[in-house]
Amino acid sequence: MFEVAEYIGIIAFAISGFFVAVRSRLDFLGVLVSVFLTALGGGIIRDIAVDKTPYTFTHNTPALIVISVMIGLILLKFHKKESIENRPLFIVSDSIGLISFSITGALIAIESQLNLTGVLALAFVTAVGGGITRDIIINEVPFVFKTGFYGTVALLVALFIYLLHFTGWMNFYTLSMVFVAGVLLRIVAYYKKWSIPLV
């Protein structure tokens, strides 16, 4: 289940990272960095946090996926489209990436025998760490800090996974249900413009 969620997250975040780079009018190297950071950055931070060699550094598949997605999007001329960041493909891909990486972060935390705080923190970092790093590099306020319910969804997913583990109900089917529910929640929250209170 970990590898499935990891690869889904990489594909989805590679797509959203590409769209963010295009919107910021970056050159080819900038797009490449944006795609790699968005797709792989959170996972690298996650693995380092639990003293593991990053998955991306021991398996070739993640990098091959990122490069393939980027080439595919260029060949399909998505970089020529206007205002693509607010279109359904971006929202759906970003939502899938968010939930997939929230799940992998929580699973690694549970595997590492972390408590609830650790599960929440690792899921959050995995889901948004790459995007935060990308946004800082391109001199933007990180997406997670200005998109209302975004980070909250990652925490809710992590909480449910912890509860499933605690009660002994965690399996492929329940994780799949959390994945679908999380993606739907993120999409609904976006279109309904749900947000957490401003300070």
CSV table of N, CA, C and O in Angstrom, one decimal, residues 38-116:
chain,number,residue,atom,x,y,z
A,38,THR,N,8.4,19.5,-5.6
A,38,THR,CA,7.0,19.3,-5.2
A,38,THR,C,6.7,17.8,-5.1
A,38,THR,O,6.0,17.4,-4.2
A,39,ALA,N,7.2,17.0,-6.0
A,39,ALA,CA,6.9,15.6,-6.1
A,39,ALA,C,7.7,14.8,-5.1
A,39,ALA,O,7.3,13.8,-4.5
A,40,LEU,N,9.0,15.2,-4.8
A,40,LEU,CA,9.9,14.3,-4.0
A,40,LEU,C,10.4,15.0,-2.7
A,40,LEU,O,10.8,14.3,-1.8
A,41,GLY,N,10.2,16.3,-2.6
A,41,GLY,CA,10.8,17.0,-1.4
A,41,GLY,C,10.2,16.5,-0.1
A,41,GLY,O,10.9,16.3,0.9
A,42,GLY,N,8.9,16.4,0.0
A,42,GLY,CA,8.2,16.0,1.2
A,42,GLY,C,8.6,14.6,1.7
A,42,GLY,O,8.9,14.4,2.9
A,43,GLY,N,8.8,13.7,0.7
A,43,GLY,CA,9.2,12.3,1.1
A,43,GLY,C,10.6,12.3,1.6
A,43,GLY,O,10.9,11.5,2.5
A,44,ILE,N,11.5,13.1,1.0
A,44,ILE,CA,12.9,13.2,1.4
A,44,ILE,C,12.9,13.7,2.9
A,44,ILE,O,13.6,13.1,3.7
A,45,ILE,N,12.2,14.8,3.2
A,45,ILE,CA,12.2,15.3,4.5
A,45,ILE,C,11.6,14.3,5.5
A,45,ILE,O,12.1,14.1,6.6
A,46,ARG,N,10.6,13.6,5.1
A,46,ARG,CA,9.9,12.5,5.9
A,46,ARG,C,10.9,11.5,6.3
A,46,ARG,O,11.1,11.1,7.5
A,47,ASP,N,11.6,10.9,5.3
A,47,ASP,CA,12.6,9.8,5.6
A,47,ASP,C,13.7,10.3,6.4
A,47,ASP,O,14.2,9.5,7.3
A,48,ILE,N,14.2,11.5,6.2
A,48,ILE,CA,15.3,12.0,7.0
A,48,ILE,C,14.9,12.1,8.5
A,48,ILE,O,15.6,11.9,9.4
A,49,ALA,N,13.6,12.6,8.7
A,49,ALA,CA,13.1,12.8,10.0
A,49,ALA,C,13.1,11.5,10.8
A,49,ALA,O,13.2,11.5,12.1
A,50,VAL,N,12.9,10.3,10.2
A,50,VAL,CA,12.9,9.1,10.9
A,50,VAL,C,14.2,8.3,10.7
A,50,VAL,O,14.2,7.1,10.9
A,51,ASP,N,15.2,9.0,10.3
A,51,ASP,CA,16.6,8.4,10.2
A,51,ASP,C,16.6,7.3,9.2
A,51,ASP,O,17.2,6.2,9.4
A,52,LYS,N,15.9,7.5,8.0
A,52,LYS,CA,16.0,6.5,6.9
A,52,LYS,C,16.6,7.1,5.7
A,52,LYS,O,16.5,8.3,5.5
A,53,THR,N,17.3,6.3,4.9
A,53,THR,CA,17.8,6.8,3.6
A,53,THR,C,16.5,7.1,2.8
A,53,THR,O,15.7,6.2,2.6
A,54,PRO,N,16.4,8.3,2.3
A,54,PRO,CA,15.2,8.7,1.5
A,54,PRO,C,14.9,7.7,0.4
A,54,PRO,O,15.8,7.2,-0.3
A,55,TYR,N,13.7,7.3,0.3
A,55,TYR,CA,13.2,6.3,-0.7
A,55,TYR,C,13.6,6.7,-2.1
A,55,TYR,O,14.0,5.9,-2.9
A,56,THR,N,13.6,8.0,-2.4
A,56,THR,CA,14.0,8.5,-3.7
A,56,THR,C,15.4,8.3,-4.0
A,56,THR,O,15.8,8.2,-5.2
A,57,PHE,N,16.3,8.1,-3.0
A,57,PHE,CA,17.7,7.9,-3.2
A,57,PHE,C,18.1,6.4,-3.3
A,57,PHE,O,19.2,6.1,-3.7
A,58,THR,N,17.1,5.5,-3.1
A,58,THR,CA,17.4,4.1,-3.2
A,58,THR,C,16.6,3.4,-4.3
A,58,THR,O,16.8,2.2,-4.6
A,59,HIS,N,15.6,4.1,-4.9
A,59,HIS,CA,14.8,3.6,-6.0
A,59,HIS,C,14.8,4.6,-7.1
A,59,HIS,O,14.7,5.8,-6.9
A,60,ASN,N,15.0,4.0,-8.3
A,60,ASN,CA,15.0,4.9,-9.5
A,60,ASN,C,13.6,5.3,-10.0
A,60,ASN,O,13.5,6.3,-10.7
A,61,THR,N,12.6,4.5,-9.6
A,61,THR,CA,11.3,4.8,-10.1
A,61,THR,C,10.7,6.2,-9.9
A,61,THR,O,10.2,6.8,-10.8
A,62,PRO,N,10.9,6.7,-8.7
A,62,PRO,CA,10.4,8.1,-8.4
A,62,PRO,C,10.9,9.1,-9.4
A,62,PRO,O,10.1,9.9,-10.0
A,63,ALA,N,12.2,9.1,-9.7
A,63,ALA,CA,12.8,10.1,-10.6
A,63,ALA,C,12.3,9.9,-12.0
A,63,ALA,O,12.0,10.8,-12.8
A,64,LEU,N,12.2,8.6,-12.4
A,64,LEU,CA,11.7,8.3,-13.7
A,64,LEU,C,10.3,8.7,-13.9
A,64,LEU,O,9.9,9.2,-15.0
A,65,ILE,N,9.5,8.6,-12.9
A,65,ILE,CA,8.1,9.0,-13.0
A,65,ILE,C,8.0,10.5,-13.1
A,65,ILE,O,7.3,11.0,-14.0
A,66,VAL,N,8.8,11.3,-12.4
A,66,VAL,CA,8.8,12.7,-12.4
A,66,VAL,C,9.2,13.2,-13.8
A,66,VAL,O,8.5,14.1,-14.4
A,67,ILE,N,10.3,12.7,-14.3
A,67,ILE,CA,10.8,13.1,-15.7
A,67,ILE,C,9.7,12.7,-16.7
A,67,ILE,O,9.5,13.5,-17.6
A,68,SER,N,9.1,11.5,-16.6
A,68,SER,CA,8.1,11.1,-17.6
A,68,SER,C,6.9,12.0,-17.6
A,68,SER,O,6.4,12.4,-18.7
A,69,VAL,N,6.4,12.4,-16.4
A,69,VAL,CA,5.3,13.3,-16.3
A,69,VAL,C,5.6,14.6,-16.9
A,69,VAL,O,4.8,15.2,-17.6
A,70,MET,N,6.8,15.2,-16.6
A,70,MET,CA,7.2,16.5,-17.1
A,70,MET,C,7.3,16.5,-18.6
A,70,MET,O,6.7,17.4,-19.3
A,71,ILE,N,7.9,15.5,-19.2
A,71,ILE,CA,8.0,15.4,-20.6
A,71,ILE,C,6.6,15.2,-21.3
A,71,ILE,O,6.3,15.9,-22.3
A,72,GLY,N,5.8,14.4,-20.6
A,72,GLY,CA,4.4,14.2,-21.2
A,72,GLY,C,3.6,15.5,-21.2
A,72,GLY,O,3.0,15.8,-22.2
A,73,LEU,N,3.7,16.3,-20.1
A,73,LEU,CA,3.0,17.6,-20.0
A,73,LEU,C,3.5,18.6,-21.1
A,73,LEU,O,2.8,19.3,-21.7
A,74,ILE,N,4.9,18.6,-21.3
A,74,ILE,CA,5.4,19.5,-22.3
A,74,ILE,C,5.0,19.1,-23.7
A,74,ILE,O,4.6,19.9,-24.5
A,75,LEU,N,5.0,17.8,-24.0
A,75,LEU,CA,4.6,17.3,-25.3
A,75,LEU,C,3.2,17.6,-25.6
A,75,LEU,O,2.8,17.8,-26.7
A,76,LEU,N,2.3,17.5,-24.5
A,76,LEU,CA,0.9,17.9,-24.7
A,76,LEU,C,0.7,19.4,-24.6
A,76,LEU,O,-0.5,19.8,-24.6
A,77,LYS,N,1.8,20.1,-24.5
A,77,LYS,CA,1.7,21.6,-24.5
A,77,LYS,C,0.9,22.2,-23.4
A,77,LYS,O,0.2,23.2,-23.6
A,78,PHE,N,0.9,21.6,-22.3
A,78,PHE,CA,0.2,22.2,-21.1
A,78,PHE,C,0.9,23.5,-20.7
A,78,PHE,O,0.2,24.3,-20.0
A,79,HIS,N,2.2,23.6,-21.0
A,79,HIS,CA,2.8,24.9,-20.6
A,79,HIS,C,2.4,26.1,-21.4
A,79,HIS,O,2.7,27.2,-21.1
A,80,LYS,N,1.6,25.8,-22.5
A,80,LYS,CA,1.1,26.9,-23.3
A,80,LYS,C,-0.3,27.4,-22.9
A,80,LYS,O,-0.8,28.4,-23.4
A,81,LYS,N,-0.9,26.6,-22.0
A,81,LYS,CA,-2.2,27.0,-21.6
A,81,LYS,C,-2.3,28.1,-20.5
A,81,LYS,O,-1.4,28.2,-19.7
A,82,GLU,N,-3.3,28.9,-20.6
A,82,GLU,CA,-3.4,30.0,-19.7
A,82,GLU,C,-4.2,29.7,-18.4
A,82,GLU,O,-5.2,28.9,-18.5
A,83,SER,N,-3.8,30.2,-17.3
A,83,SER,CA,-4.6,30.1,-16.0
A,83,SER,C,-5.0,28.6,-15.7
A,83,SER,O,-6.1,28.4,-15.3
A,84,ILE,N,-4.0,27.7,-15.9
A,84,ILE,CA,-4.3,26.3,-15.7
A,84,ILE,C,-4.4,26.0,-14.2
A,84,ILE,O,-5.0,25.0,-13.8
A,85,GLU,N,-3.8,26.8,-13.3
A,85,GLU,CA,-3.7,26.4,-11.9
A,85,GLU,C,-5.1,26.3,-11.3
A,85,GLU,O,-5.2,25.6,-10.3
A,86,ASN,N,-6.1,27.0,-11.8
A,86,ASN,CA,-7.4,26.9,-11.1
A,86,ASN,C,-8.3,26.0,-11.9
A,86,ASN,O,-9.5,26.0,-11.6
A,87,ARG,N,-7.8,25.2,-12.8
A,87,ARG,CA,-8.7,24.3,-13.6
A,87,ARG,C,-8.8,23.0,-12.9
A,87,ARG,O,-7.9,22.6,-12.0
A,88,PRO,N,-9.8,22.2,-13.2
A,88,PRO,CA,-10.0,20.9,-12.5
A,88,PRO,C,-8.8,20.0,-12.5
A,88,PRO,O,-8.6,19.3,-11.4
A,89,LEU,N,-8.0,19.9,-13.5
A,89,LEU,CA,-6.9,18.9,-13.6
A,89,LEU,C,-5.9,19.3,-12.5
A,89,LEU,O,-5.4,18.4,-11.8
A,90,PHE,N,-5.6,20.6,-12.3
A,90,PHE,CA,-4.7,21.0,-11.2
A,90,PHE,C,-5.3,20.7,-9.8
A,90,PHE,O,-4.6,20.1,-9.0
A,91,ILE,N,-6.5,21.0,-9.6
A,91,ILE,CA,-7.2,20.8,-8.3
A,91,ILE,C,-7.2,19.3,-8.0
A,91,ILE,O,-6.9,18.9,-6.8
A,92,VAL,N,-7.6,18.5,-8.9
A,92,VAL,CA,-7.7,17.1,-8.7
A,92,VAL,C,-6.3,16.5,-8.4
A,92,VAL,O,-6.1,15.7,-7.5
A,93,SER,N,-5.3,16.8,-9.3
A,93,SER,CA,-4.0,16.2,-9.1
A,93,SER,C,-3.4,16.7,-7.8
A,93,SER,O,-2.7,15.9,-7.1
A,94,ASP,N,-3.6,17.9,-7.4
A,94,ASP,CA,-3.0,18.4,-6.2
A,94,ASP,C,-3.7,17.8,-5.0
A,94,ASP,O,-3.0,17.4,-4.0
A,95,SER,N,-5.0,17.5,-5.1
A,95,SER,CA,-5.7,16.9,-4.0
A,95,SER,C,-5.3,15.4,-3.8
A,95,SER,O,-5.1,15.0,-2.7
A,96,ILE,N,-5.1,14.7,-4.9
A,96,ILE,CA,-4.6,13.3,-4.9
A,96,ILE,C,-3.2,13.3,-4.3
A,96,ILE,O,-2.9,12.4,-3.5
A,97,GLY,N,-2.4,14.2,-4.7
A,97,GLY,CA,-1.0,14.2,-4.2
A,97,GLY,C,-1.0,14.5,-2.7
A,97,GLY,O,-0.3,13.8,-1.9
A,98,LEU,N,-1.8,15.5,-2.2
A,98,LEU,CA,-1.9,15.8,-0.8
A,98,LEU,C,-2.3,14.6,0.0
A,98,LEU,O,-1.7,14.3,1.0
A,99,ILE,N,-3.4,13.9,-0.4
A,99,ILE,CA,-3.9,12.8,0.4
A,99,ILE,C,-2.9,11.6,0.3
A,99,ILE,O,-2.7,10.9,1.3
A,100,SER,N,-2.4,11.3,-0.9
A,100,SER,CA,-1.4,10.2,-1.0
A,100,SER,C,-0.2,10.4,-0.1
A,100,SER,O,0.2,9.4,0.6
A,101,PHE,N,0.3,11.5,-0.1
A,101,PHE,CA,1.5,11.8,0.8
A,101,PHE,C,1.2,11.9,2.2
A,101,PHE,O,2.0,11.6,3.1
A,102,SER,N,0.0,12.3,2.5
A,102,SER,CA,-0.5,12.3,4.0
A,102,SER,C,-0.5,10.9,4.4
A,102,SER,O,-0.1,10.5,5.6
A,103,ILE,N,-1.0,10.0,3.6
A,103,ILE,CA,-1.1,8.5,3.9
A,103,ILE,C,0.3,7.9,4.1
A,103,ILE,O,0.6,7.3,5.1
A,104,THR,N,1.2,8.2,3.1
A,104,THR,CA,2.5,7.6,3.3
A,104,THR,C,3.3,8.1,4.5
A,104,THR,O,4.0,7.4,5.1
A,105,GLY,N,3.1,9.4,4.8
A,105,GLY,CA,3.8,10.0,5.9
A,105,GLY,C,3.3,9.3,7.2
A,105,GLY,O,4.0,9.0,8.1
A,106,ALA,N,1.9,9.1,7.3
A,106,ALA,CA,1.4,8.5,8.5
A,106,ALA,C,1.8,7.1,8.6
A,106,ALA,O,2.1,6.6,9.7
A,107,LEU,N,1.9,6.3,7.5
A,107,LEU,CA,2.3,4.9,7.5
A,107,LEU,C,3.8,4.8,8.0
A,107,LEU,O,4.1,3.9,8.8
A,108,ILE,N,4.6,5.7,7.5
A,108,ILE,CA,6.0,5.6,7.9
A,108,ILE,C,6.2,5.9,9.4
A,108,ILE,O,6.9,5.3,10.1
A,109,ALA,N,5.4,6.9,9.9
A,109,ALA,CA,5.4,7.3,11.3
A,109,ALA,C,4.9,6.1,12.1
A,109,ALA,O,5.5,5.8,13.2
A,110,ILE,N,3.9,5.4,11.7
A,110,ILE,CA,3.4,4.3,12.5
A,110,ILE,C,4.4,3.1,12.4
A,110,ILE,O,4.7,2.5,13.5
A,111,GLU,N,5.0,2.9,11.3
A,111,GLU,CA,6.1,1.9,11.2
A,111,GLU,C,7.2,2.2,12.1
A,111,GLU,O,7.9,1.3,12.6
A,112,SER,N,7.5,3.5,12.3
A,112,SER,CA,8.6,3.9,13.1
A,112,SER,C,8.2,4.0,14.6
A,112,SER,O,9.0,4.5,15.4
A,113,GLN,N,7.0,3.6,14.9
A,113,GLN,CA,6.4,3.5,16.2
A,113,GLN,C,6.4,4.9,16.9
A,113,GLN,O,6.6,5.1,18.1
A,114,LEU,N,6.0,5.9,16.1
A,114,LEU,CA,5.8,7.3,16.7
A,114,LEU,C,4.4,7.4,17.3
A,114,LEU,O,3.5,6.6,16.9
A,115,ASN,N,4.2,8.3,18.2
A,115,ASN,CA,2.9,8.5,18.8
A,115,ASN,C,2.0,9.4,17.9
A,115,ASN,O,2.4,9.7,16.7
A,116,LEU,N,0.9,9.8,18.4
A,116,LEU,CA,-0.1,10.6,17.6
A,116,LEU,C,0.6,11.9,17.0
A,116,LEU,O,0.4,12.2,15.9
